[in-house]
Coordinates of C-alpha atoms in Angstrom, one line a residue:
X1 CA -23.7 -182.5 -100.5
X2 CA -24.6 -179.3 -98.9
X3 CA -26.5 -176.0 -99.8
X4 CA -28.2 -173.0 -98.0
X5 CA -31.5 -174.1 -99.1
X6 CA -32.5 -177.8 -100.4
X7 CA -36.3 -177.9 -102.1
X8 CA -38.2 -180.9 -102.3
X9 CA -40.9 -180.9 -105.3
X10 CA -40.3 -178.9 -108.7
X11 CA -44.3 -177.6 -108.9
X12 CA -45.2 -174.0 -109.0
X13 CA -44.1 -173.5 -105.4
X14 CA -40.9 -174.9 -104.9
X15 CA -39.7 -173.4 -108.4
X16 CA -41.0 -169.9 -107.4
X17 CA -39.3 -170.3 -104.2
X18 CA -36.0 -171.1 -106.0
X19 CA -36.0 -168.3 -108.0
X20 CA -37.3 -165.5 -105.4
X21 CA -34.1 -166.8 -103.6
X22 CA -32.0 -166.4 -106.6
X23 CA -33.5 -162.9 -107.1
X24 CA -32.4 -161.4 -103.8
X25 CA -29.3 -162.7 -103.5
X26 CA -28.6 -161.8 -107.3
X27 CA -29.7 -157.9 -105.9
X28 CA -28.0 -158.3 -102.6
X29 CA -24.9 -159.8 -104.2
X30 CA -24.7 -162.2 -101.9
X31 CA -23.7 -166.1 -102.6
X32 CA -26.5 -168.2 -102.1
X33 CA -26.7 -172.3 -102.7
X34 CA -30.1 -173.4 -103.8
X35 CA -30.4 -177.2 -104.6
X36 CA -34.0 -178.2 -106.2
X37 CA -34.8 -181.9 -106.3
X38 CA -38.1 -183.3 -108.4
X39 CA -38.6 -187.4 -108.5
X40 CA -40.0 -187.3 -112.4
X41 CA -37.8 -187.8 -115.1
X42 CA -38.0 -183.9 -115.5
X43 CA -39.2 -180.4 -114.6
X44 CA -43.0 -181.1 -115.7
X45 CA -43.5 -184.8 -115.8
X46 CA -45.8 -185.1 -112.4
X47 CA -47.5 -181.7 -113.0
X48 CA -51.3 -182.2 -113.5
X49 CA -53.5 -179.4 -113.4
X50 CA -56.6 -178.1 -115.1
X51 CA -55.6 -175.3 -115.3
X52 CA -57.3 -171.8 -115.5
X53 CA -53.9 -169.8 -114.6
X54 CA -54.9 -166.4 -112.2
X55 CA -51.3 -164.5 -113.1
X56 CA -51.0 -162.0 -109.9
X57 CA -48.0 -164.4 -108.3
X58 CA -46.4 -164.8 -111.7
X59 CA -46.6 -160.8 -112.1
X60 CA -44.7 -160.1 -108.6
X61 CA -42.3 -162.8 -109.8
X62 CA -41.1 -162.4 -113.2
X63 CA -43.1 -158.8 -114.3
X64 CA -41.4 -159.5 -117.6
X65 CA -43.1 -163.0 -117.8
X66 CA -44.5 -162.5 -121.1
X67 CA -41.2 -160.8 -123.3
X68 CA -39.5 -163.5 -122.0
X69 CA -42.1 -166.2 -123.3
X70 CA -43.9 -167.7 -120.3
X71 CA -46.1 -169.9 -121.8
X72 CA -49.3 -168.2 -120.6
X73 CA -50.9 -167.3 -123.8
X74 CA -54.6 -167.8 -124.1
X75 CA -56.8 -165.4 -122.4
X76 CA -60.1 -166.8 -120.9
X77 CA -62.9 -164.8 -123.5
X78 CA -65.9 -166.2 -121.7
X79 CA -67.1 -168.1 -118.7
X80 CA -70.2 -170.7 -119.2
X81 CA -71.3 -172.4 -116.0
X82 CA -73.9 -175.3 -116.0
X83 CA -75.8 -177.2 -113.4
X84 CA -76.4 -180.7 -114.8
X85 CA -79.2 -182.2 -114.0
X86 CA -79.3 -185.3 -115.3
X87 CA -77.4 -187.1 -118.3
X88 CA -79.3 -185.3 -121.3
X89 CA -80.1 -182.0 -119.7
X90 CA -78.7 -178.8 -118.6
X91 CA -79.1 -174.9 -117.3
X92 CA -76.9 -172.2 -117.9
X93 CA -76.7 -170.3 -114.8
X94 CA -76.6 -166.6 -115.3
X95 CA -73.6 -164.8 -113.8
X96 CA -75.9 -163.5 -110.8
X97 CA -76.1 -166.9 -109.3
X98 CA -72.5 -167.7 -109.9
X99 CA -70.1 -166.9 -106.9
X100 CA -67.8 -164.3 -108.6
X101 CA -64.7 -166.1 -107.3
X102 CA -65.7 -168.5 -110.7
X103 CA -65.4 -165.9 -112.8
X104 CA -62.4 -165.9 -114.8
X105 CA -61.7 -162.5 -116.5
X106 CA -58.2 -161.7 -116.8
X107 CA -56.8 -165.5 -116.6
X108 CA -55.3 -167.5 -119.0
X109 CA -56.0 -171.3 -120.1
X110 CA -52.2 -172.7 -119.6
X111 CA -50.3 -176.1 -119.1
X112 CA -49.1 -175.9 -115.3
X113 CA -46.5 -178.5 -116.6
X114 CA -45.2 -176.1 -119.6
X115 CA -45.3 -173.6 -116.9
X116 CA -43.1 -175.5 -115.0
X117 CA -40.2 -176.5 -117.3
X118 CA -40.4 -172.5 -117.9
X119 CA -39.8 -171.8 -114.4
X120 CA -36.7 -174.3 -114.2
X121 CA -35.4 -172.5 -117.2
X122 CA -35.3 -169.4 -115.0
X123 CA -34.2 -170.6 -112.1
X124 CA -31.5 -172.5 -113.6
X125 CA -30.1 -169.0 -115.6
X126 CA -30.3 -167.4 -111.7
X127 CA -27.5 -170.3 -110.6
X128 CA -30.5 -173.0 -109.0
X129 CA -29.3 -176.1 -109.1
X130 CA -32.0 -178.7 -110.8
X131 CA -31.9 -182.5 -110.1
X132 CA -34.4 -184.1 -112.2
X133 CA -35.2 -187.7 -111.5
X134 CA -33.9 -187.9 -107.9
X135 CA -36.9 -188.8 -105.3
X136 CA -36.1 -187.7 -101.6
X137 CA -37.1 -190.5 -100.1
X138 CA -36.3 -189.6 -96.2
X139 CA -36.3 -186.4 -94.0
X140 CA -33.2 -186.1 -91.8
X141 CA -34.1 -185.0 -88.4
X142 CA -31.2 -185.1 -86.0
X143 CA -32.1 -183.3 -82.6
X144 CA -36.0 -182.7 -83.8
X145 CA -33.9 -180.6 -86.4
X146 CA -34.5 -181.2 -90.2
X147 CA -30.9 -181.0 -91.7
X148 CA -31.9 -182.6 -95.1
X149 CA -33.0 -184.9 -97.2
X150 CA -32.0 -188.4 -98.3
X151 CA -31.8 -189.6 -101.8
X152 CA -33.9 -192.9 -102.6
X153 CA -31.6 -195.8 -103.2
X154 CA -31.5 -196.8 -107.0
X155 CA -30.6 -200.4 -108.7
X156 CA -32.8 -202.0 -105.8
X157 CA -34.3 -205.3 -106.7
X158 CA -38.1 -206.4 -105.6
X159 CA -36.8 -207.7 -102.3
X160 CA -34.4 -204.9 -101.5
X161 CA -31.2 -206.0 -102.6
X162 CA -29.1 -204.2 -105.2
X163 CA -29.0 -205.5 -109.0
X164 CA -25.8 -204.8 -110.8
X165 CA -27.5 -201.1 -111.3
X166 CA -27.1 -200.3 -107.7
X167 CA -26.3 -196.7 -107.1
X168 CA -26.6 -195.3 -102.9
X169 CA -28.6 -192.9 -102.0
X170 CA -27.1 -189.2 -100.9
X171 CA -27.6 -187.5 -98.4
X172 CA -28.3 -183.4 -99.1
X173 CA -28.0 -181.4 -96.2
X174 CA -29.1 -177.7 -95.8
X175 CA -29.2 -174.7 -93.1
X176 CA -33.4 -175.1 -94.4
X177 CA -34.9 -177.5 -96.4
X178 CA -38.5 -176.4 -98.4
X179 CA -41.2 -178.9 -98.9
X180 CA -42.9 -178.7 -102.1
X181 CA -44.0 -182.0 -102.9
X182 CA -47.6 -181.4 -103.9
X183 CA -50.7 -182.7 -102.3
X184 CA -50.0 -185.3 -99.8
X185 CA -46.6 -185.2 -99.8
X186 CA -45.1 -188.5 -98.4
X187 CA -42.3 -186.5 -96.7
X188 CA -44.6 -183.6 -95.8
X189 CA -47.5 -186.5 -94.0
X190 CA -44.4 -187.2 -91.7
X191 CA -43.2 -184.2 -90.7
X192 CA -46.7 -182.8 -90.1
X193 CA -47.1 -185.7 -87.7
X194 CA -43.8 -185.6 -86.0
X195 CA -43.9 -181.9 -85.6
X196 CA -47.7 -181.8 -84.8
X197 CA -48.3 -179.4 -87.1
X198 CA -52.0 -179.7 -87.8
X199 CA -52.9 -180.0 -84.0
X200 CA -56.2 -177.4 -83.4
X201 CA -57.0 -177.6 -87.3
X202 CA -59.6 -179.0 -89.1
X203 CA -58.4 -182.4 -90.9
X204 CA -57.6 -181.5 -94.8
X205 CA -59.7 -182.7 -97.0
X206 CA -59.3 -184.0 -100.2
X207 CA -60.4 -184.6 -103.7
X208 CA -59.4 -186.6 -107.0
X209 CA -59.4 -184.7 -110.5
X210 CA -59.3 -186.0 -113.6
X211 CA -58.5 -184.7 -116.6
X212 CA -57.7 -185.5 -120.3
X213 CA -56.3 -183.8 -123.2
X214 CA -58.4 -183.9 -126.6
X215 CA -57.4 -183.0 -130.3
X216 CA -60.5 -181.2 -132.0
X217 CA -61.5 -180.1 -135.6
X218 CA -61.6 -176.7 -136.0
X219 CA -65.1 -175.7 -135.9
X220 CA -65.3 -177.3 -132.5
X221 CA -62.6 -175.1 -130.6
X222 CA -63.0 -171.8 -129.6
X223 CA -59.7 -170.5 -128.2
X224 CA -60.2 -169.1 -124.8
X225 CA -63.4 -170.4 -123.6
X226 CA -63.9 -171.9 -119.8
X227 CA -66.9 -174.0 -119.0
X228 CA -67.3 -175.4 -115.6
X229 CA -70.3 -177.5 -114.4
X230 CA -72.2 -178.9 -111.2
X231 CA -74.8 -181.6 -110.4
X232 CA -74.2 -184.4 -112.6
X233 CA -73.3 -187.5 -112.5
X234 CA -72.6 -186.9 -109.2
X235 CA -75.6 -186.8 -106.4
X236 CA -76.2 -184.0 -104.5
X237 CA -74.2 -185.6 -101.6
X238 CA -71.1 -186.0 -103.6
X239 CA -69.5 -182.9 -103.9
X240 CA -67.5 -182.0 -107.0
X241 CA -67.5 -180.7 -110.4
X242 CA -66.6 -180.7 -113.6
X243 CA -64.5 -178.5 -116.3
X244 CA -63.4 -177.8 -119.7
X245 CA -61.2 -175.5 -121.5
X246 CA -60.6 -174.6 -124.9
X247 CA -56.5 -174.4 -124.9
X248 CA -54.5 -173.5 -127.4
X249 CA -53.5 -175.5 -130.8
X250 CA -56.8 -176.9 -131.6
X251 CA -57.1 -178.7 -128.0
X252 CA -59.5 -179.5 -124.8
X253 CA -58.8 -179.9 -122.2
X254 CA -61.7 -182.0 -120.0
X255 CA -61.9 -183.3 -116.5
X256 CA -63.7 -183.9 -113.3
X257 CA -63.3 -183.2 -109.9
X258 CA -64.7 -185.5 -107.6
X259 CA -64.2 -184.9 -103.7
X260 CA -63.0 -187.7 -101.7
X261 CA -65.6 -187.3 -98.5
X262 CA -68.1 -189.2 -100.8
X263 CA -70.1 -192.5 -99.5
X264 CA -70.7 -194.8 -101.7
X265 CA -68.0 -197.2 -102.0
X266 CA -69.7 -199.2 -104.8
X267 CA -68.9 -195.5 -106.3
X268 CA -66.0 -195.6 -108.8
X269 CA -64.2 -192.1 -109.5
X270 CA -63.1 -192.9 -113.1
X271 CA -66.5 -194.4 -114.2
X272 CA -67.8 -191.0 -113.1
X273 CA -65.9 -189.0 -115.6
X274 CA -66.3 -191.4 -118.0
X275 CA -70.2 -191.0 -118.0
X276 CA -69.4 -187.3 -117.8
X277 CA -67.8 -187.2 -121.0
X278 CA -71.0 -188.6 -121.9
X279 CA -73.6 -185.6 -121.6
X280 CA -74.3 -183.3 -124.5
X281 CA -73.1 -180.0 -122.9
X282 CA -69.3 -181.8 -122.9
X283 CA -69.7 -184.3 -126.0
X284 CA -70.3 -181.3 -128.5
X285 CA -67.0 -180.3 -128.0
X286 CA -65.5 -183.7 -127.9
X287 CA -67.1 -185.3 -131.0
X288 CA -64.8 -186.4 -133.5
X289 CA -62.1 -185.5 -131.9
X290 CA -59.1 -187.5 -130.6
X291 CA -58.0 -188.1 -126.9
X292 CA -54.4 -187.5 -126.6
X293 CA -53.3 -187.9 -122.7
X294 CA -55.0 -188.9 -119.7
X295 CA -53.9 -188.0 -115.7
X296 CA -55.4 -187.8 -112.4
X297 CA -54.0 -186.9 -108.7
X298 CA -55.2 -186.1 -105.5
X299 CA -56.1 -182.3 -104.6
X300 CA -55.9 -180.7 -101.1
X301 CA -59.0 -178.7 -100.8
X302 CA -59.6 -177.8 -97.0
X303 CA -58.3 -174.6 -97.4
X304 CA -57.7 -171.9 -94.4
X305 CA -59.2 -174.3 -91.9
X306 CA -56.9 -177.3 -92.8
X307 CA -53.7 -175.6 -93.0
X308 CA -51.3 -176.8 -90.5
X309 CA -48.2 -174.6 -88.8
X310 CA -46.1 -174.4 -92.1
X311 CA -42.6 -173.7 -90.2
X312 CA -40.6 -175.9 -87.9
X313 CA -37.3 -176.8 -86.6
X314 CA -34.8 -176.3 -90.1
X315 CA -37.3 -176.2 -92.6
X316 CA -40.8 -175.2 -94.1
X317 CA -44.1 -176.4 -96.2
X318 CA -45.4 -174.8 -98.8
X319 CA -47.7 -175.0 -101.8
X320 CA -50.0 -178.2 -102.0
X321 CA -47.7 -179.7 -99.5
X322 CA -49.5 -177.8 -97.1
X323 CA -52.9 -177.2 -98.7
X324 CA -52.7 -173.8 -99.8
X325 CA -55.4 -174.1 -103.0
X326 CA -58.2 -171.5 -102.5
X327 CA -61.4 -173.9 -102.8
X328 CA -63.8 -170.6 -103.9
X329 CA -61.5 -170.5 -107.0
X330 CA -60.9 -173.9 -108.2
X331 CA -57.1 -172.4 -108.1
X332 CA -54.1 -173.3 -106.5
X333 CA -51.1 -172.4 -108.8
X334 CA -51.1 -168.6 -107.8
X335 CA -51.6 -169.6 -104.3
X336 CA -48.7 -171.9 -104.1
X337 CA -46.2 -169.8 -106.2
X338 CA -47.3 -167.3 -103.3
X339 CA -46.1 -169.6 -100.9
X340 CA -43.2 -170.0 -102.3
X341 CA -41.9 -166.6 -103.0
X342 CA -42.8 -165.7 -99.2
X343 CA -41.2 -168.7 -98.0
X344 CA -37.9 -167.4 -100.1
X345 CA -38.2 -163.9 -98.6
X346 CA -38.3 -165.8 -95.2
X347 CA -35.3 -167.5 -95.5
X348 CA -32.9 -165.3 -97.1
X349 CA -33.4 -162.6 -94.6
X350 CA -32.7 -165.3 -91.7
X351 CA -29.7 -166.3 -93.8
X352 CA -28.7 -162.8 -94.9
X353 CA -28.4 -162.5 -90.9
X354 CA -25.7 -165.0 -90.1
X355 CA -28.2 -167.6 -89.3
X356 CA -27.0 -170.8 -89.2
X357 CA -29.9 -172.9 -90.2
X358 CA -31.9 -175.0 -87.7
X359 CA -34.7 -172.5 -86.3
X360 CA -38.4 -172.7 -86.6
X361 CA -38.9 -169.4 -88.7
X362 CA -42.4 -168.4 -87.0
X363 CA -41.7 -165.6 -89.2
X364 CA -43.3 -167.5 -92.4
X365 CA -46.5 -167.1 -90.5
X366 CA -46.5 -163.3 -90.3
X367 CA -45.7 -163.5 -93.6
X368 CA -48.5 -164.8 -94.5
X369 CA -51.4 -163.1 -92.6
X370 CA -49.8 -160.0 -93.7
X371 CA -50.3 -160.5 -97.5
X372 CA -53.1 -161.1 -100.1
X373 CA -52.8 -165.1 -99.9
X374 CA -54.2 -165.1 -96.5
X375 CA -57.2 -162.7 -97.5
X376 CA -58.1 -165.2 -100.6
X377 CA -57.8 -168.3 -98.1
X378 CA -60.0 -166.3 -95.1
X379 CA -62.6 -164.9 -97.7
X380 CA -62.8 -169.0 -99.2
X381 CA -62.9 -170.6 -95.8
X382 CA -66.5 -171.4 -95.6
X383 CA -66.4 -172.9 -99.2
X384 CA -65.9 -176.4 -98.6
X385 CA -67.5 -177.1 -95.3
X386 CA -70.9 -175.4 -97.0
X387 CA -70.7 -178.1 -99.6
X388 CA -70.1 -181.5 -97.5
X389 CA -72.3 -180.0 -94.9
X390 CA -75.5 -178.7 -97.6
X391 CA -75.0 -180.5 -100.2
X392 CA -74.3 -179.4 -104.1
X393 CA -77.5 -177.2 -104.1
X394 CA -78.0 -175.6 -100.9
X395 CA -74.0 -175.2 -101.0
X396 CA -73.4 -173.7 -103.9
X397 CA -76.8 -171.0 -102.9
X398 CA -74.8 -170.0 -99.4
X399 CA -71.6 -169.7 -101.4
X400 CA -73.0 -167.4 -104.0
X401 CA -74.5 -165.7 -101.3
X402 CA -71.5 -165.3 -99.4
X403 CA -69.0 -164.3 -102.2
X404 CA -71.3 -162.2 -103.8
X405 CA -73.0 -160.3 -101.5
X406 CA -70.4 -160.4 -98.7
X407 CA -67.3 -160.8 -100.2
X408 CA -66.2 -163.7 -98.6
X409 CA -66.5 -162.5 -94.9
X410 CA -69.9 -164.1 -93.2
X411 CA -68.8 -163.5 -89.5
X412 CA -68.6 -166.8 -88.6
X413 CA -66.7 -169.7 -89.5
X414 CA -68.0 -173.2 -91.0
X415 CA -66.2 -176.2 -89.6
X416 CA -66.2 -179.5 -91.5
X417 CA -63.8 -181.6 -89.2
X418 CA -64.9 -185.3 -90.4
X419 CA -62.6 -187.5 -91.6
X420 CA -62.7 -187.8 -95.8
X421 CA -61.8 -191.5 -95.7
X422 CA -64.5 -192.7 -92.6
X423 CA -66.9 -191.4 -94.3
X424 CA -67.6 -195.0 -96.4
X425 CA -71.0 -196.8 -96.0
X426 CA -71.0 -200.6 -95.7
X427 CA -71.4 -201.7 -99.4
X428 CA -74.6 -203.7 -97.9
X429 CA -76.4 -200.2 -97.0
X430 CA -75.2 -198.4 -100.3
X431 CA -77.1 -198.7 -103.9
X432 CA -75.0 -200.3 -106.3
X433 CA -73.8 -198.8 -109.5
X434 CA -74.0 -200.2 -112.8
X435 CA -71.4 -198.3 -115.1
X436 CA -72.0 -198.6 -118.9
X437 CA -69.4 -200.0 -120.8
X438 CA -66.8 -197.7 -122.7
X439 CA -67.8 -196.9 -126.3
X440 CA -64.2 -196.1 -126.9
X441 CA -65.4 -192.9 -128.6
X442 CA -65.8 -190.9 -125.6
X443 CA -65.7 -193.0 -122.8
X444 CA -62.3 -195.6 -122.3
X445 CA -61.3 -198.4 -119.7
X446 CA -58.2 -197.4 -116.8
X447 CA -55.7 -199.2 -118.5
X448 CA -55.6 -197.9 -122.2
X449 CA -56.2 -194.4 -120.3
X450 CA -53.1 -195.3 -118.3
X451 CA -51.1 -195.9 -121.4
X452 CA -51.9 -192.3 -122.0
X453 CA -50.1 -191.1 -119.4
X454 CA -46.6 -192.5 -120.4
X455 CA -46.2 -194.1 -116.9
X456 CA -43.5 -196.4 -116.1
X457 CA -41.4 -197.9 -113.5
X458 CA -38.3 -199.7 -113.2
X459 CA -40.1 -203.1 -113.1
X460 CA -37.5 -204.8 -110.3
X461 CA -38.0 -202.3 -107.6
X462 CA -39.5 -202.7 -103.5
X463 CA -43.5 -202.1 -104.1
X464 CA -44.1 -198.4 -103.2
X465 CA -47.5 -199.1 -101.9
X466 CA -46.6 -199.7 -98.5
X467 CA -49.5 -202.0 -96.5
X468 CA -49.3 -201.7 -92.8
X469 CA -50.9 -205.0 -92.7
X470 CA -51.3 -207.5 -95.7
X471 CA -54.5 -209.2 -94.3
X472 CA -56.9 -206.3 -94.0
X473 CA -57.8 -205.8 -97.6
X474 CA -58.9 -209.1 -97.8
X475 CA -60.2 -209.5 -94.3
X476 CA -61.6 -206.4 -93.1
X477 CA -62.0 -204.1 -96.1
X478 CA -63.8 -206.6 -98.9
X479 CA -66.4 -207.7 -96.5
X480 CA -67.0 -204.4 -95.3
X481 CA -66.8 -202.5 -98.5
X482 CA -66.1 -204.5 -101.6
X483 CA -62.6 -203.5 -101.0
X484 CA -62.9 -199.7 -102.9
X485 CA -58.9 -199.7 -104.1
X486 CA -60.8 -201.7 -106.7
X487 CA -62.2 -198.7 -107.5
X488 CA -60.9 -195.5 -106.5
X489 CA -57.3 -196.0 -108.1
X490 CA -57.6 -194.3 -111.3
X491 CA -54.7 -196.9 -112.8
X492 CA -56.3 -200.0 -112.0
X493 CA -53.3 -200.7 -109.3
X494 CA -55.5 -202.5 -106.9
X495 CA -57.5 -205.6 -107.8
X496 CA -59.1 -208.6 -106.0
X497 CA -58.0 -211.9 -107.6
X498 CA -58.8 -215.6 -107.1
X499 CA -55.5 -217.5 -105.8
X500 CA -54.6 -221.2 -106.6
X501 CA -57.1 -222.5 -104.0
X502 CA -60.0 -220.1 -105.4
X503 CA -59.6 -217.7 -102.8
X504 CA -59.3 -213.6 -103.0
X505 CA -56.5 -212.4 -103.3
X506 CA -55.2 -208.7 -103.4
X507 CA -52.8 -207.6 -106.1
X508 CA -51.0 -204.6 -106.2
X509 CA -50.1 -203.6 -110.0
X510 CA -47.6 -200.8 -109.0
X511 CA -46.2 -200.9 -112.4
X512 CA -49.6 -198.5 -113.1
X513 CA -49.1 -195.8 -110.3
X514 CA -49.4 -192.7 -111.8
X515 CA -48.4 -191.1 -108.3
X516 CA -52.1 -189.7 -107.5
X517 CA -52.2 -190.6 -103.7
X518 CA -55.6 -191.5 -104.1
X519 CA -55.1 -194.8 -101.8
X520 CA -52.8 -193.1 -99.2
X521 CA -56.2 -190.9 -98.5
X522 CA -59.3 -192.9 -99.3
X523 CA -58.3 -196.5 -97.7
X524 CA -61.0 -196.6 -94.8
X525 CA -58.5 -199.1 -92.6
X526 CA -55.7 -196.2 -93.7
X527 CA -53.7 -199.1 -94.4
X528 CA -51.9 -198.0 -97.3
X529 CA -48.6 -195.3 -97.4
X530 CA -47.9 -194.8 -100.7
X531 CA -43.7 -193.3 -100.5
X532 CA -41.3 -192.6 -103.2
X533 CA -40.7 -195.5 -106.1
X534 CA -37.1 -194.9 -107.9
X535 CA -36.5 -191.7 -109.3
X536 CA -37.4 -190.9 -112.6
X537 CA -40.8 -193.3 -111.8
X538 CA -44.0 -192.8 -113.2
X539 CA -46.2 -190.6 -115.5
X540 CA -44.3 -188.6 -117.6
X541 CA -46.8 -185.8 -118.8
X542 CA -45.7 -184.5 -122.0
X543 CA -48.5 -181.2 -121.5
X544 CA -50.8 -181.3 -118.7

């Protein structure tokens, strides 16, 4: 099949792409063929966020947003920021020692997947057309060109052969293809290293968030309120943070962010927020009240200094796919549908002027340095280099400093070009930790939390954990460093087992993927791809 424009990744970006497109054709009357493909079983299903919703893209892009019923409805009323200091204490920090990028007047408290299916709905009345549950599984690149995208396979069995369901992949070709996948993109990794596009830049960095939905009584939710924390349970070399938000309908939304630089591999991500849950300042809200869905992914947090070339030859990346999030916020969703819309500008005036597809539109570039998304990624910049390189304390004091008093524009640059997953100690130099137990009150085990997440996969399917070599986990990683996939996944996909002859063994429960790409970052032999399972694979978020 062929189209003007293919997108990869039905997020905030790639659906604010589509319908910019649509817009300016639609005012240019002009025929334009937009094709948008998203690998969960629909619009929504793969979108976790936290998510405090900044609405300055959504205003350029739909001014009408709220007579039409975007579901952005709960205003942030107040702001409460905590340092944690240990698992019974707490100070409130006053709003002078807060960087004023956290403050969150004027934003709402939304579900970024509600969001989305809204989006579709709008892009699909401008004439986008929407393929839920199809996975692009390849880039086509003929003559270092990018022409399009392939359809996964379907009906494959374990080994690769096709079961009685068999059903070819496509092929969807395209004068420009968008990539929107999200952070870490599987297709986007590939073309970043066949194009080169990160060459000069920092290497992105990375963290894993967590976050769970809660059902509250009454006189424990107050509509509108945002509470973020620092400190812990995480050490001051272990950057991160935790959130939660009173949303709408008598719910909480609760999480923590944990980046993916951190040490200790005896550390486990998911025990982390678990103990979180666990300190007063959060379990006042939570108390007698029911958990309702559980999710985690991967975030791409490097921010100005980690964002590679976002054009090449036929196509463009944008959104998370690139690493657009602005780090001083906590925010990536205005940021990406930013992206987007200038990425759809892009294109349709190269289209509009008998361009035949194929060209590396430098122009995206200019785009961006000309327009407000640049300025919040410039004034951020120094964000997350100040916190791997000072430490949660001293980090967060220049950062305050920086956005408060400076606005963002120290004149120089911090630099933080390590390497998130060689950053592991040897398990024999780094302190064990002993996690509690879950009380199943607060605090739950990965795979009743998985549950939660309504993931699934077509059992009979090639493993879409890829390992480069099948011996290392067992030979280089679990001497080395207890072998972390026991730990870092946040589905309990990776475990050590004893085989026939009492030997480990490493298992890979792919049935449990809920598509973070933890592994594809964190494994220190970087022996792991993850790439697309079936279509239609996976969580399916009913509200994240």
């Amino acid at each position: 099949m062929e189209f003007d424009v293919v997108i990869v990744g039905g997020g905030p970006a790639g659906l604010s792409a589509a319908i910019r497109l649509m817009q300016q054709a639609k005012a240019a009357a002009k025929e334009l063929s937009v094709c948008l493909v998203e690998k969960g079983s629909e619009v929504g299903a793969h979108i976790l966020s936290g998510a405090v919703f900044e609405p300055r893209a959504l205003n350029e892009l739909i001014p009408d947003w709220q007579q039409q019923g975007a579901p952005v409805t709960v205003p942030v009323t107040h702001d409460d920021i905590y340092l944690l200091k240990n698992g019974q204490s707490a100070t409130k920090l006053p709003g002078f020692a807060v960087p004023k990028t956290m403050h969150n007047s004027g934003n709402y408290i939304v579900s970024v997947a509600n969001l989305c299916r809204w989006l579709a709905q709008q892009a699909e009345q401008l004439g986008v057309e929407i393929f839920p549950g199809f996975a692009a599984s390849e880039v086509l690149i003929e003559n270092d060109v990018v022409k399009g995208i392939v359809i996964g396979d379907m009906g494959l069995d374990k080994h690769g052969q096709p079961k009685d369901s068999y059903v070819p992949g496509m092929e969807l070709r395209a004068k420009y293809t968008v990539f929107a996948e999200g952070c870490r993109g599987h297709l986007g990794k590939q073309l970043i290293k066949h194009f080169k596009l990160d060459e000069g830049k920092s290497p992105q960095h990375y963290a894993i968030g967590f976050k769970e939905i809660w059902d509250v009584p009454a006189a424990k939710h107050h509509a509108g309120l945002v509470l973020h924390s620092a400190g812990w349970p995480l050490t001051n070399d272990t950057a991160g943070g935790g959130y939660l938000y009173h949303a709408e309908n008598q719910q909480i939304v609760v999480g923590l962010i944990i980046d993916l630089s951190y040490s200790n591999p005896h550390l486990n991500p998911f025990e982390e927020f678990q103990r979180y849950k666990q300190h007063p300042v959060i379990s006042q809200y939570l108390s007698n009240g029911k958990r309702v869905s559980y999710g985690a992914r991967a975030i791409a947090k490097g921010g100005l200094n980690s964002l590679p070339k976002m054009s090449f030859n036929g196509g463009l990346l944008i959104g998370c796919d690139a690493g657009t999030l602005n780090g001083a916020k906590i925010k990536g969703n205005h940021t990406a549908m930013k992206s987007g819309m200038l990425a759809a500008e892009t294109l349709f005036n190269a289209i509009s002027n008998a361009d035949e597809g194929g060209q590396d539109l430098t122009t995206f570039a200019d785009a961006i340095k000309n327009s407000w998304l640049y300025d919040e990624l410039y004034r951020s910049r120094n964000f997350g280099p100040a916190m791997h390189k000072f430490g949660t304390f001293w980090g967060g004091a220049f950062n305050t400093l920086e956005q408060n008093w400076f606005g963002g524009k120290f004149p120089f640059t911090l630099k933080d070009n390590s390497l998130d997953y060689a950053q592991l100690k040897l398990a024999s130099e780094a302190p064990v930790i002993n996690y509690p137990k879950p009380d199943n009150v607060l605090s739950f085990d990965r795979l009743s939390s998985v549950y939660l997440s309504n993931t699934n996969h077509e059992e009979e399917q090639p493993c879409h954990l890829k390992l480069a070599n099948s011996q290392i986990p067992v030979s280089v990683n679990l001497p080395k460093y207890n072998e972390p996939a026991q730990r870092y996944c946040p589905a309990g996909v990776y475990e050590i087992v004893q085989n026939e002859n009492n030997e480990p063994q490493f298992q890979i429960n792919a049935q449990n993927c809920i598509h973070c790409k933890t592994c594809d970052i964190k494994d220190p032999s970087q022996n792991i791809t993850w790439v697309t399972p079936e279509g239609a694979g996976g969580p399916n978020y009913p509200n994240m």
